[in-house]
Coordinates of C-alpha atoms in Angstrom, one line a residue:
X45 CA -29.7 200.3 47.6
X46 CA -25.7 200.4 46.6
X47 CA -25.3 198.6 44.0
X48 CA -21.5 199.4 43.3
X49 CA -19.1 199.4 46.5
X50 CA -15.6 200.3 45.7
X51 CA -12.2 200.2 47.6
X52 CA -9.1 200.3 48.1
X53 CA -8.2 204.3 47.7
X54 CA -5.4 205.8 49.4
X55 CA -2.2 208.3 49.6
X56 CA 0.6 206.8 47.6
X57 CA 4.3 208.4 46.7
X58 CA 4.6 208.8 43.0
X59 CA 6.0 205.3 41.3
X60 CA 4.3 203.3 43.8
X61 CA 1.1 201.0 43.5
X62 CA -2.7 200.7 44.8
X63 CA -5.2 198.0 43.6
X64 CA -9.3 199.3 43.6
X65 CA -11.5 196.9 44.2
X66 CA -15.5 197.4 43.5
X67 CA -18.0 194.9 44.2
X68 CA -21.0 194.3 42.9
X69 CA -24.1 193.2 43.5
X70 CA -24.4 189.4 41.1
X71 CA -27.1 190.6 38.9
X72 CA -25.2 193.5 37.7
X73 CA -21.7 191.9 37.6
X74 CA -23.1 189.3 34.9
X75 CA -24.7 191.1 32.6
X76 CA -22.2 194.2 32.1
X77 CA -19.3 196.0 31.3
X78 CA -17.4 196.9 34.7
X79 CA -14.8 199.8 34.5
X80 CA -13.6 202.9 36.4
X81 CA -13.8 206.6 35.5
X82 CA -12.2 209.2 37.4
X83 CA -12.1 212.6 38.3
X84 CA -9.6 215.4 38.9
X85 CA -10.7 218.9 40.4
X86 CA -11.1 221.3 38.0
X87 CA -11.5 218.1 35.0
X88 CA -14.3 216.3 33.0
X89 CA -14.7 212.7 34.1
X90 CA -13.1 210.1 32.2
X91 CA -12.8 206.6 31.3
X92 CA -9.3 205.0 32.7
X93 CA -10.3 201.6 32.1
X94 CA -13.3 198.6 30.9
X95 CA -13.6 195.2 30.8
X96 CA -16.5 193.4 29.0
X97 CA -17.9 190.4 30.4
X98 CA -16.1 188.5 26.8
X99 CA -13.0 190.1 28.3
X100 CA -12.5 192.8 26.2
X101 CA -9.9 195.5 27.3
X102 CA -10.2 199.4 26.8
X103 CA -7.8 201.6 28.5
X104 CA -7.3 205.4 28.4
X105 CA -3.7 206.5 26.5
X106 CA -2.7 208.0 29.4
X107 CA -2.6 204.5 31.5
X108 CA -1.8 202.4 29.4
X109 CA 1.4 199.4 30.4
X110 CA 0.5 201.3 34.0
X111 CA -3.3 200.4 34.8
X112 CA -4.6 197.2 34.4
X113 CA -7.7 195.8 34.9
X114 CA -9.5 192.0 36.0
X115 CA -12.6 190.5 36.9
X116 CA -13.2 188.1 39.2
X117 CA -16.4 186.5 38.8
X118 CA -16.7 184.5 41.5
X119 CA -16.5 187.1 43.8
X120 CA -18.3 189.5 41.4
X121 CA -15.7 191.9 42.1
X122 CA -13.6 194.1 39.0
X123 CA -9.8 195.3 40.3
X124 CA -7.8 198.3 38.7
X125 CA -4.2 197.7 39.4
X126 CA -1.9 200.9 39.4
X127 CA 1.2 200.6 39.0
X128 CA 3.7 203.3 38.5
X129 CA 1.7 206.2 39.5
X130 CA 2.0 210.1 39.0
X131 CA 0.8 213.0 40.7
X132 CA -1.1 213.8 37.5
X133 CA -3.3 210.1 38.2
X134 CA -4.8 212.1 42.0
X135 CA -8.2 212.0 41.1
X136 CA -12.0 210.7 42.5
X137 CA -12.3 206.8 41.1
X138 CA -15.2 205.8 40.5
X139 CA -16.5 202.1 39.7
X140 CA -18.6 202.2 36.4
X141 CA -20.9 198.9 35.4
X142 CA -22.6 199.9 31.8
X143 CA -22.8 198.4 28.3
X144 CA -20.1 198.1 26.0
X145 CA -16.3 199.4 26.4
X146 CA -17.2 202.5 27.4
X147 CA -20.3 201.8 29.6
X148 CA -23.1 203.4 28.9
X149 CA -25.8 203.9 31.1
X150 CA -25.9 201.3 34.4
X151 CA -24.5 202.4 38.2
X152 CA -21.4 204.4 39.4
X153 CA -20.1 203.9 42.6
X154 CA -19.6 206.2 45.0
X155 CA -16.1 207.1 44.2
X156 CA -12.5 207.0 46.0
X157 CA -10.0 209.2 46.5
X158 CA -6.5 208.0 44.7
X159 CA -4.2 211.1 46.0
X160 CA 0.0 210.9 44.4
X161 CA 2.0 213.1 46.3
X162 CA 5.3 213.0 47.8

């Protein structure tokens, strides 16, 4: 059962914008952390971005006054706005729900492909 559906991937020309979306299923939304990790070929996964469910923001260095991340909790769906984006964000997204600002343990989603490129 997906638990984690995210959205919202795409081709973009660096400096522009996408918005990921992941729903989740209520139970999980509630009682976690929701963030997004991504992936570049050749790289370790890392965190870009959480939100606790107190609101409680933690960014990566690399996105930060870029990336910015909201819940909405009637629609148990977390957003990731990108704004100003570089080649060097093309990566796999993937939608995290876990404990704590860096999510540990919980669901991934199945990941979407953010590709910069003019």
């Amino acid at each position: 059962q997906v638990q984690l559906v995210e959205s919202g991937g795409g081709l973009v020309q660096p400096g522009g914008s996408l918005r990921l979306s992941c729903a989740a299923s209520a139970s999980i939304f509630s009682t976690n952390s929701m963030g997004w990790y991504r992936q570049a070929p050749g790289k370790e996964r890392e965190l870009v971005a959480s939100l606790t469910t107190d609101l409680i923001t933690n960014y990566a260095d690399s996105v930060k006054g870029r990336f910015f991340i909201s819940r909405d909790n009637a629609k148990n769906t977390v957003y990731l706005q990108m704004n100003s984006l570089k080649p060097e964000d093309t990566a796999v997204y993937y939608c995290k729900a876990g404990r704590g600002p860096f999510l540990v343990g919980g669901d991934w989603g199945q990941g979407t492909q953010v590709t910069v490129s003019s």
